[in-house]
GROMACS .gro file of C-alpha atoms in nm:
model
  436
    1MET     CA    1  -2.243   0.506   1.357
    2HIS     CA    2  -2.370   0.818   1.183
    3GLU     CA    3  -2.747   0.869   1.192
    4LYS     CA    4  -2.755   0.881   0.810
    5ILE     CA    5  -2.625   0.522   0.786
    6ARG     CA    6  -2.859   0.222   0.810
    7GLU     CA    7  -2.727  -0.123   0.893
    8ILE     CA    8  -2.951  -0.387   0.738
    9ASP     CA    9  -2.976  -0.756   0.658
   10ALA     CA   10  -3.071  -0.918   0.329
   11ASP     CA   11  -3.445  -0.904   0.396
   12ALA     CA   12  -3.437  -0.522   0.392
   13PHE     CA   13  -3.219  -0.491   0.080
   14ALA     CA   14  -3.506  -0.429  -0.162
   15THR     CA   15  -3.663  -0.163   0.061
   16ASP     CA   16  -3.352   0.021   0.177
   17VAL     CA   17  -3.138  -0.009  -0.136
   18LEU     CA   18  -3.324  -0.105  -0.453
   19SER     CA   19  -3.621   0.124  -0.392
   20LYS     CA   20  -3.405   0.432  -0.332
   21PRO     CA   21  -3.315   0.682  -0.606
   22PHE     CA   22  -2.949   0.653  -0.504
   23ALA     CA   23  -2.777   0.414  -0.264
   24VAL     CA   24  -2.423   0.319  -0.163
   25VAL     CA   25  -2.367  -0.011   0.017
   26ASP     CA   26  -2.065  -0.113   0.226
   27PHE     CA   27  -2.030  -0.490   0.270
   28TYR     CA   28  -1.803  -0.517   0.575
   29SER     CA   29  -1.661  -0.780   0.809
   30ASP     CA   30  -1.540  -0.779   1.167
   31GLU     CA   31  -1.168  -0.805   1.245
   32CYS     CA   32  -1.103  -0.649   0.901
   33PRO     CA   33  -0.833  -0.376   0.892
   34PRO     CA   34  -0.943  -0.236   0.552
   35CYS     CA   35  -1.300  -0.214   0.687
   36GLU     CA   36  -1.174  -0.021   0.988
   37ALA     CA   37  -0.987   0.216   0.757
   38LEU     CA   38  -1.299   0.276   0.548
   39ALA     CA   39  -1.544   0.327   0.836
   40PRO     CA   40  -1.460   0.691   0.927
   41LYS     CA   41  -1.457   0.794   0.560
   42PHE     CA   42  -1.794   0.630   0.500
   43GLU     CA   43  -1.939   0.804   0.807
   44GLY     CA   44  -1.797   1.143   0.710
   45LEU     CA   45  -1.940   1.119   0.358
   46ALA     CA   46  -2.276   1.005   0.497
   47GLY     CA   47  -2.291   1.332   0.688
   48LEU     CA   48  -2.239   1.523   0.363
   49TYR     CA   49  -2.434   1.318   0.107
   50GLY     CA   50  -2.685   1.139   0.334
   51ASP     CA   51  -2.979   1.361   0.231
   52ASP     CA   52  -2.930   1.264  -0.135
   53VAL     CA   53  -2.792   0.910  -0.119
   54ALA     CA   54  -2.895   0.620   0.105
   55PHE     CA   55  -2.591   0.497   0.299
   56VAL     CA   56  -2.618   0.131   0.394
   57LYS     CA   57  -2.390  -0.116   0.572
   58ILE     CA   58  -2.431  -0.494   0.548
   59PHE     CA   59  -2.236  -0.750   0.753
   60ARG     CA   60  -2.107  -0.977   0.479
   61GLN     CA   61  -2.065  -1.303   0.674
   62LYS     CA   62  -2.421  -1.287   0.808
   63ASN     CA   63  -2.560  -1.211   0.460
   64ARG     CA   64  -2.334  -1.433   0.252
   65GLU     CA   65  -2.602  -1.542   0.003
   66LEU     CA   66  -2.688  -1.181  -0.085
   67ALA     CA   67  -2.321  -1.085  -0.105
   68GLU     CA   68  -2.236  -1.372  -0.339
   69SER     CA   69  -2.535  -1.298  -0.560
   70LEU     CA   70  -2.389  -0.950  -0.610
   71GLY     CA   71  -2.039  -1.082  -0.678
   72VAL     CA   72  -1.905  -0.968  -0.341
   73ARG     CA   73  -1.623  -1.200  -0.230
   74GLY     CA   74  -1.422  -0.985   0.010
   75SER     CA   75  -1.447  -0.703   0.262
   76PRO     CA   76  -1.486  -0.419   0.239
   77THR     CA   77  -1.669  -0.401  -0.092
   78VAL     CA   78  -1.865  -0.089  -0.182
   79LEU     CA   79  -2.143  -0.099  -0.444
   80PHE     CA   80  -2.346   0.185  -0.595
   81PHE     CA   81  -2.712   0.174  -0.703
   82GLN     CA   82  -2.940   0.408  -0.894
   83GLY     CA   83  -3.309   0.330  -0.920
   84GLY     CA   84  -3.244  -0.032  -0.820
   85GLU     CA   85  -2.970  -0.090  -1.081
   86ARG     CA   86  -2.597  -0.134  -1.019
   87ILE     CA   87  -2.392   0.157  -1.150
   88GLY     CA   88  -2.033   0.274  -1.136
   89PRO     CA   89  -1.728   0.085  -1.014
   90THR     CA   90  -1.700  -0.187  -0.751
   91LEU     CA   91  -1.461  -0.064  -0.481
   92SER     CA   92  -1.271  -0.300  -0.252
   93GLY     CA   93  -0.961  -0.326  -0.034
   94GLY     CA   94  -0.794  -0.002   0.070
   95ILE     CA   95  -1.062   0.241  -0.049
   96ARG     CA   96  -0.963   0.607  -0.063
   97LYS     CA   97  -1.209   0.878   0.031
   98SER     CA   98  -1.143   1.068  -0.294
   99VAL     CA   99  -1.243   0.768  -0.507
  100LEU     CA  100  -1.561   0.709  -0.309
  101GLN     CA  101  -1.651   1.079  -0.315
  102ALA     CA  102  -1.594   1.106  -0.691
  103GLN     CA  103  -1.860   0.841  -0.753
  104LEU     CA  104  -2.103   1.009  -0.513
  105ASP     CA  105  -2.050   1.337  -0.700
  106ALA     CA  106  -2.129   1.162  -1.029
  107MET     CA  107  -2.449   1.019  -0.878
  108VAL     CA  108  -2.592   1.347  -0.747
  109GLY     CA  109  -2.481   1.558  -1.043
  110GLU     CA  110  -2.232   1.842  -1.077
  111GLU     CA  111  -2.451   2.123  -0.946
  112ARG     CA  112  -2.556   1.936  -0.634
  113ALA     CA  113  -2.202   1.805  -0.577
  114VAL     CA  114  -2.066   2.162  -0.575
  115ALA     CA  115  -2.325   2.261  -0.315
  116ILE     CA  116  -2.245   1.960  -0.099
  117ARG     CA  117  -1.869   2.013  -0.114
  118ALA     CA  118  -1.920   2.375  -0.009
  119ARG     CA  119  -2.024   2.238   0.332
  120GLU     CA  120  -1.693   2.058   0.383
  121THR     CA  121  -1.485   2.192   0.671
  122GLU     CA  122  -1.112   2.177   0.731
  123SER     CA  123  -0.970   2.045   1.057
  124VAL     CA  124  -0.637   2.052   1.240
  125THR     CA  125  -0.519   1.759   1.451
  126THR     CA  126  -0.209   1.775   1.672
  127CYS     CA  127   0.005   1.497   1.813
  128ASP     CA  128   0.350   1.439   1.961
  129VAL     CA  129   0.480   1.207   1.688
  130LEU     CA  130   0.353   1.174   1.332
  131VAL     CA  131   0.470   0.873   1.131
  132VAL     CA  132   0.437   0.887   0.753
  133GLY     CA  133   0.431   0.528   0.630
  134ALA     CA  134   0.282   0.212   0.782
  135GLY     CA  135   0.549  -0.042   0.691
  136PRO     CA  136   0.745  -0.232   0.956
  137ALA     CA  137   0.980   0.060   1.026
  138GLY     CA  138   0.699   0.312   1.064
  139MET     CA  139   0.478   0.088   1.275
  140THR     CA  140   0.771   0.002   1.505
  141ALA     CA  141   0.858   0.369   1.553
  142ALA     CA  142   0.491   0.437   1.631
  143LEU     CA  143   0.478   0.148   1.878
  144TYR     CA  144   0.781   0.264   2.079
  145ALA     CA  145   0.666   0.626   2.088
  146ALA     CA  146   0.315   0.527   2.196
  147GLN     CA  147   0.447   0.298   2.468
  148ALA     CA  148   0.635   0.603   2.599
  149LYS     CA  149   0.294   0.769   2.644
  150LYS     CA  150   0.325   0.999   2.344
  151SER     CA  151   0.030   1.069   2.118
  152VAL     CA  152   0.105   0.908   1.782
  153ILE     CA  153  -0.067   0.912   1.443
  154VAL     CA  154   0.035   0.698   1.146
  155VAL     CA  155  -0.068   0.802   0.795
  156ASP     CA  156  -0.028   0.598   0.477
  157ALA     CA  157  -0.167   0.612   0.126
  158ALA     CA  158  -0.219   0.234   0.143
  159LEU     CA  159  -0.304  -0.014   0.417
  160ALA     CA  160  -0.066  -0.122   0.690
  161GLY     CA  161   0.228  -0.340   0.592
  162GLY     CA  162   0.419  -0.169   0.315
  163ALA     CA  163   0.627  -0.404   0.102
  164MET     CA  164   0.617  -0.658   0.385
  165GLY     CA  165   0.238  -0.680   0.357
  166SER     CA  166   0.254  -0.779  -0.011
  167THR     CA  167   0.527  -1.041   0.037
  168ASP     CA  168   0.404  -1.397  -0.008
  169LYS     CA  169   0.591  -1.552   0.287
  170ILE     CA  170   0.859  -1.427   0.526
  171ALA     CA  171   1.082  -1.710   0.644
  172ASN     CA  172   1.345  -1.529   0.851
  173TYR     CA  173   1.161  -1.306   1.097
  174PRO     CA  174   1.268  -1.407   1.450
  175GLY     CA  175   1.005  -1.576   1.663
  176PHE     CA  176   0.825  -1.753   1.379
  177PRO     CA  177   0.956  -2.109   1.335
  178LYS     CA  178   0.763  -2.147   1.009
  179PRO     CA  179   0.727  -1.898   0.722
  180VAL     CA  180   0.455  -1.643   0.792
  181PRO     CA  181   0.248  -1.464   0.524
  182GLY     CA  182   0.351  -1.101   0.492
  183TRP     CA  183  -0.004  -0.972   0.539
  184MET     CA  184  -0.036  -1.167   0.865
  185LEU     CA  185   0.289  -1.031   1.006
  186ALA     CA  186   0.179  -0.681   0.906
  187GLU     CA  187  -0.148  -0.725   1.092
  188HIS     CA  188   0.039  -0.841   1.404
  189PHE     CA  189   0.244  -0.520   1.384
  190ARG     CA  190  -0.067  -0.306   1.342
  191GLU     CA  191  -0.261  -0.470   1.626
  192GLN     CA  192   0.029  -0.433   1.868
  193ALA     CA  193   0.075  -0.065   1.783
  194ALA     CA  194  -0.300  -0.003   1.805
  195SER     CA  195  -0.311  -0.162   2.150
  196ALA     CA  196  -0.046   0.090   2.260
  197GLY     CA  197  -0.273   0.375   2.152
  198VAL     CA  198  -0.152   0.453   1.801
  199GLN     CA  199  -0.413   0.624   1.582
  200TRP     CA  200  -0.438   0.555   1.209
  201ARG     CA  201  -0.515   0.734   0.884
  202LEU     CA  202  -0.479   0.448   0.635
  203ALA     CA  203  -0.569   0.442   0.264
  204SER     CA  204  -0.560   0.821   0.283
  205GLU     CA  205  -0.467   1.061   0.010
  206ILE     CA  206  -0.156   1.243   0.133
  207THR     CA  207  -0.204   1.586  -0.017
  208ARG     CA  208   0.102   1.766   0.117
  209ILE     CA  209   0.400   1.716   0.347
  210ASP     CA  210   0.570   2.022   0.500
  211LEU     CA  211   0.872   1.912   0.700
  212GLY     CA  212   0.957   2.264   0.808
  213LYS     CA  213   0.619   2.310   0.974
  214LYS     CA  214   0.607   1.939   1.066
  215GLU     CA  215   0.261   1.896   0.922
  216VAL     CA  216   0.089   1.668   0.676
  217VAL     CA  217  -0.239   1.733   0.492
  218ILE     CA  218  -0.451   1.426   0.415
  219ASP     CA  219  -0.768   1.393   0.209
  220ARG     CA  220  -0.747   1.768   0.133
  221LEU     CA  221  -0.917   1.869   0.456
  222GLU     CA  222  -0.728   1.738   0.761
  223THR     CA  223  -0.398   1.895   0.864
  224ILE     CA  224  -0.197   1.693   1.116
  225ARG     CA  225   0.070   1.884   1.307
  226ALA     CA  226   0.331   1.713   1.520
  227GLY     CA  227   0.628   1.781   1.742
  228LYS     CA  228   0.829   1.515   1.558
  229ILE     CA  229   0.790   1.351   1.218
  230VAL     CA  230   0.919   1.006   1.126
  231LEU     CA  231   0.946   0.947   0.752
  232ALA     CA  232   0.887   0.582   0.666
  233MET     CA  233   0.744   0.595   0.314
  234GLY     CA  234   0.956   0.309   0.187
  235THR     CA  235   1.042   0.264  -0.177
  236SER     CA  236   0.882   0.202  -0.516
  237PRO     CA  237   1.003  -0.024  -0.798
  238ARG     CA  238   1.288   0.126  -0.998
  239PRO     CA  239   1.187   0.173  -1.364
  240LEU     CA  240   1.398   0.025  -1.643
  241ASP     CA  241   1.322   0.318  -1.875
  242VAL     CA  242   1.277   0.073  -2.162
  243PRO     CA  243   1.035   0.142  -2.452
  244GLY     CA  244   0.693  -0.007  -2.380
  245GLU     CA  245   0.747  -0.033  -2.003
  246LYS     CA  246   0.515   0.249  -1.896
  247GLU     CA  247   0.246   0.157  -2.148
  248LEU     CA  248   0.233  -0.211  -2.047
  249LEU     CA  249   0.276  -0.181  -1.671
  250GLY     CA  250  -0.031  -0.349  -1.529
  251LYS     CA  251  -0.114  -0.488  -1.873
  252GLY     CA  252   0.121  -0.785  -1.885
  253LEU     CA  253   0.412  -0.623  -1.697
  254SER     CA  254   0.401  -0.648  -1.318
  255THR     CA  255   0.615  -0.558  -1.016
  256CYS     CA  256   0.415  -0.768  -0.768
  257ALA     CA  257   0.431  -1.146  -0.778
  258THR     CA  258   0.199  -1.177  -0.478
  259CYS     CA  259  -0.062  -0.980  -0.672
  260ASP     CA  260  -0.026  -1.138  -1.016
  261ALA     CA  261   0.152  -1.476  -0.999
  262LYS     CA  262  -0.183  -1.654  -0.964
  263TYR     CA  263  -0.278  -1.536  -1.313
  264MET     CA  264   0.026  -1.701  -1.473
  265GLY     CA  265  -0.116  -2.053  -1.489
  266GLY     CA  266  -0.011  -2.235  -1.807
  267LYS     CA  267   0.216  -1.949  -1.920
  268ASP     CA  268   0.587  -1.899  -1.984
  269VAL     CA  269   0.700  -1.605  -1.772
  270ALA     CA  270   1.004  -1.377  -1.767
  271VAL     CA  271   1.151  -1.228  -1.450
  272ILE     CA  272   1.388  -0.932  -1.497
  273GLY     CA  273   1.646  -0.891  -1.219
  274GLY     CA  274   1.917  -1.067  -1.024
  275GLY     CA  275   1.871  -0.971  -0.659
  276ASP     CA  276   1.694  -1.137  -0.368
  277ALA     CA  277   1.351  -1.022  -0.481
  278ALA     CA  278   1.390  -1.162  -0.832
  279LEU     CA  279   1.503  -1.502  -0.706
  280GLU     CA  280   1.247  -1.525  -0.425
  281GLU     CA  281   0.952  -1.416  -0.635
  282SER     CA  282   1.054  -1.650  -0.919
  283GLN     CA  283   0.987  -1.941  -0.686
  284LEU     CA  284   0.637  -1.811  -0.616
  285ILE     CA  285   0.566  -1.751  -0.986
  286ALA     CA  286   0.692  -2.100  -1.070
  287GLN     CA  287   0.414  -2.247  -0.853
  288PHE     CA  288   0.169  -2.127  -1.119
  289ALA     CA  289   0.357  -2.080  -1.447
  290ASP     CA  290   0.476  -2.352  -1.684
  291SER     CA  291   0.823  -2.196  -1.687
  292VAL     CA  292   1.013  -1.897  -1.552
  293THR     CA  293   1.309  -1.737  -1.732
  294ILE     CA  294   1.523  -1.512  -1.513
  295VAL     CA  295   1.687  -1.240  -1.724
  296HIS     CA  296   1.989  -1.076  -1.558
  297ARG     CA  297   2.233  -0.827  -1.705
  298ARG     CA  298   2.532  -0.974  -1.523
  299GLY     CA  299   2.695  -1.315  -1.531
  300GLU     CA  300   2.654  -1.364  -1.157
  301PHE     CA  301   2.366  -1.294  -0.920
  302ARG     CA  302   2.359  -1.037  -0.640
  303ALA     CA  303   2.111  -1.252  -0.449
  304LYS     CA  304   2.198  -1.467  -0.149
  305PRO     CA  305   2.374  -1.792  -0.251
  306GLN     CA  306   2.097  -1.998  -0.089
  307LEU     CA  307   1.834  -1.832  -0.308
  308VAL     CA  308   2.043  -1.892  -0.619
  309GLU     CA  309   2.088  -2.259  -0.530
  310GLU     CA  310   1.714  -2.303  -0.470
  311ALA     CA  311   1.632  -2.141  -0.804
  312ARG     CA  312   1.882  -2.357  -0.991
  313ALA     CA  313   1.729  -2.665  -0.830
  314ASN     CA  314   1.380  -2.574  -0.955
  315PRO     CA  315   1.317  -2.753  -1.288
  316LYS     CA  316   1.073  -2.481  -1.395
  317ILE     CA  317   1.332  -2.201  -1.370
  318ARG     CA  318   1.596  -2.129  -1.634
  319PHE     CA  319   1.843  -1.842  -1.671
  320LEU     CA  320   1.939  -1.590  -1.936
  321LEU     CA  321   2.251  -1.415  -1.804
  322ASP     CA  322   2.455  -1.125  -1.940
  323THR     CA  323   2.131  -1.012  -2.101
  324ARG     CA  324   1.922  -0.698  -2.071
  325PRO     CA  325   1.574  -0.611  -2.199
  326THR     CA  326   1.563  -0.344  -2.469
  327SER     CA  327   1.187  -0.322  -2.537
  328PHE     CA  328   0.844  -0.451  -2.442
  329ALA     CA  329   0.557  -0.482  -2.689
  330LYS     CA  330   0.213  -0.637  -2.685
  331ALA     CA  331   0.200  -0.962  -2.883
  332GLY     CA  332  -0.149  -1.110  -2.884
  333GLU     CA  333  -0.227  -1.212  -2.527
  334GLY     CA  334   0.140  -1.198  -2.430
  335ILE     CA  335   0.444  -0.969  -2.424
  336MET     CA  336   0.725  -0.964  -2.679
  337VAL     CA  337   1.052  -0.883  -2.502
  338GLY     CA  338   1.348  -0.746  -2.696
  339LEU     CA  339   1.673  -0.880  -2.546
  340GLU     CA  340   2.038  -0.795  -2.596
  341ASN     CA  341   2.345  -0.987  -2.483
  342VAL     CA  342   2.561  -0.724  -2.312
  343THR     CA  343   2.882  -0.910  -2.405
  344SER     CA  344   2.828  -1.003  -2.770
  345GLY     CA  345   2.562  -0.748  -2.863
  346GLU     CA  346   2.348  -1.025  -3.008
  347ARG     CA  347   1.976  -0.942  -3.009
  348GLN     CA  348   1.667  -1.161  -3.000
  349ASP     CA  349   1.293  -1.131  -2.940
  350LEU     CA  350   1.117  -1.374  -2.706
  351SER     CA  351   0.746  -1.396  -2.631
  352PHE     CA  352   0.618  -1.448  -2.275
  353GLY     CA  353   0.276  -1.478  -2.118
  354GLY     CA  354   0.378  -1.230  -1.850
  355VAL     CA  355   0.681  -1.030  -1.737
  356PHE     CA  356   0.779  -0.937  -1.380
  357LEU     CA  357   1.026  -0.658  -1.304
  358PHE     CA  358   1.247  -0.677  -0.994
  359VAL     CA  359   1.538  -0.441  -1.064
  360GLY     CA  360   1.562  -0.251  -0.738
  361MET     CA  361   1.371   0.020  -0.557
  362LEU     CA  362   1.375   0.400  -0.530
  363PRO     CA  363   1.294   0.601  -0.212
  364ASN     CA  364   0.941   0.747  -0.210
  365MET     CA  365   1.037   1.110  -0.159
  366ASP     CA  366   0.817   1.284  -0.418
  367LEU     CA  367   0.572   1.426  -0.164
  368VAL     CA  368   0.851   1.574   0.044
  369GLY     CA  369   0.936   1.808  -0.242
  370HIS     CA  370   1.258   2.004  -0.235
  371GLU     CA  371   1.304   2.025   0.141
  372ALA     CA  372   1.662   2.057   0.266
  373LEU     CA  373   1.701   1.690   0.352
  374GLU     CA  374   2.053   1.573   0.283
  375LYS     CA  375   2.067   1.266   0.058
  376ASP     CA  376   2.339   1.048  -0.084
  377GLU     CA  377   2.411   0.994  -0.452
  378ASP     CA  378   2.145   0.722  -0.474
  379GLY     CA  379   1.869   0.937  -0.324
  380ASN     CA  380   1.880   0.774   0.020
  381VAL     CA  381   1.818   1.008   0.313
  382LYS     CA  382   2.127   1.072   0.525
  383VAL     CA  383   2.073   1.007   0.898
  384ASP     CA  384   2.278   0.981   1.216
  385GLU     CA  385   2.281   0.690   1.462
  386TRP     CA  386   1.942   0.799   1.601
  387ARG     CA  387   1.797   0.818   1.248
  388ARG     CA  388   1.778   1.197   1.269
  389THR     CA  389   1.790   1.375   0.936
  390SER     CA  390   1.946   1.711   0.855
  391LEU     CA  391   1.618   1.880   0.954
  392PRO     CA  392   1.547   1.923   1.329
  393GLY     CA  393   1.272   1.698   1.456
  394VAL     CA  394   1.257   1.492   1.138
  395TYR     CA  395   1.362   1.124   1.130
  396ALA     CA  396   1.395   0.879   0.842
  397VAL     CA  397   1.376   0.502   0.875
  398GLY     CA  398   1.344   0.181   0.680
  399ASP     CA  399   1.414   0.164   0.310
  400LEU     CA  400   1.450   0.544   0.286
  401VAL     CA  401   1.788   0.497   0.454
  402LYS     CA  402   2.089   0.328   0.299
  403LYS     CA  403   2.171  -0.012   0.446
  404PRO     CA  404   2.361  -0.321   0.329
  405VAL     CA  405   2.050  -0.540   0.313
  406LYS     CA  406   1.679  -0.463   0.287
  407GLN     CA  407   1.512  -0.683   0.546
  408VAL     CA  408   1.216  -0.649   0.781
  409THR     CA  409   1.449  -0.690   1.078
  410MET     CA  410   1.660  -0.397   0.960
  411ALA     CA  411   1.347  -0.183   0.921
  412VAL     CA  412   1.230  -0.276   1.270
  413ALA     CA  413   1.570  -0.178   1.413
  414ASP     CA  414   1.546   0.164   1.245
  415GLY     CA  415   1.196   0.214   1.380
  416THR     CA  416   1.303   0.116   1.730
  417VAL     CA  417   1.585   0.371   1.741
  418ALA     CA  418   1.379   0.654   1.591
  419GLY     CA  419   1.072   0.583   1.804
  420ILE     CA  420   1.270   0.583   2.127
  421HIS     CA  421   1.456   0.904   2.043
  422ALA     CA  422   1.149   1.088   1.912
  423ALA     CA  423   0.964   1.005   2.234
  424ARG     CA  424   1.253   1.111   2.460
  425ASP     CA  425   1.311   1.429   2.265
  426SER     CA  426   0.944   1.535   2.271
  427SER     CA  427   0.858   1.805   2.520
  428GLY     CA  428   0.566   1.690   2.727
  429SER     CA  429   0.291   1.453   2.625
  430SER     CA  430  -0.056   1.519   2.498
  431SER     CA  431  -0.349   1.339   2.350
  432PRO     CA  432  -0.429   1.400   1.984
  433THR     CA  433  -0.655   1.701   1.961
  434ASP     CA  434  -0.894   1.797   1.685
  435ARG     CA  435  -0.958   2.165   1.622
  436ARG     CA  436  -1.225   2.254   1.366
   0.00000   0.00000   0.00000
């Protein structure tokens, strides 16, 4: 731990936090992946801002009464204090360095922040295989390459797991007789890869990706260069491009049932979509909502027949087929959805307490820029049987690649093939090195 950080218990809180002009407190837990991701960022910032701000760590489970009195319910949670008073935001979960640093800058003032940032230094880290994306495909590729004694680093703008990590339950992953929570399966993946020697840069701000040079810049200051790069950034929800969608996303419109279904108690909810995700997540939402209306633009579903049967058997779920949304608007505490029957052209407005959008996904290729990666008409990266792209030394796996079904098992298969080939095709083996 950095010398500028003090680890304290509740009895020292008044002295080491409340009596200081400025203080930042990290409530952490053991066996906590987000806490592990935050730790190096917290230490690095303590080295920069430690003369101006008191950096404090508190083990949450041992100091539960203090944590609860401050509204801290999870780990990590970072709080800011000025002259003994709480200020600024409460940060939790996958905390990015840039967000934490922005609040520290605000605390010390613009002039002092400029002077502190002038002391920042850039670094270059090298490895054999660099994996961009910590979903099941990326973590599997990292695992296989690391087991082949290659130095491997995984970077991700979020925590480990990808879409799998935010899935309520996964019922068809081999080896688990009962459904397993997505976050738990993701943690099993991460722990296994870590035990093989994989290094992590999670909840990092990916500043730039240069596939030609095979390097990635994270958090503005660290450049990671590799012999091989595996792209595993996954996908993001496809937008409907309907009026009101952008304005209300996160304000009544959601693309994550695991995140927001629990807030739908006592409400009538609409689900837009007709694939596996729409049908699966409708079941989760129905556990909380009074009713769920699935709106689908076709007369038949694209989802698996079993999922359709289960949805039809749920008394809380009803269907509005051959119908598409035309607008979203705020209506009191709810959302007014404009709907059009695609066959008759008939229009109607229905009010819902919440709306969930599951209309497909788009590959996350924005950071790659206009590199010469060949893609198909849908934006999927073209690869060969070893998941090699059109650029030498660059692989693409998981949902970036076209496949008949989007399943964790398919992602794992991609990662297996790419990880094995990237390791075999690497010249020599080295440990990650850091050059400053």
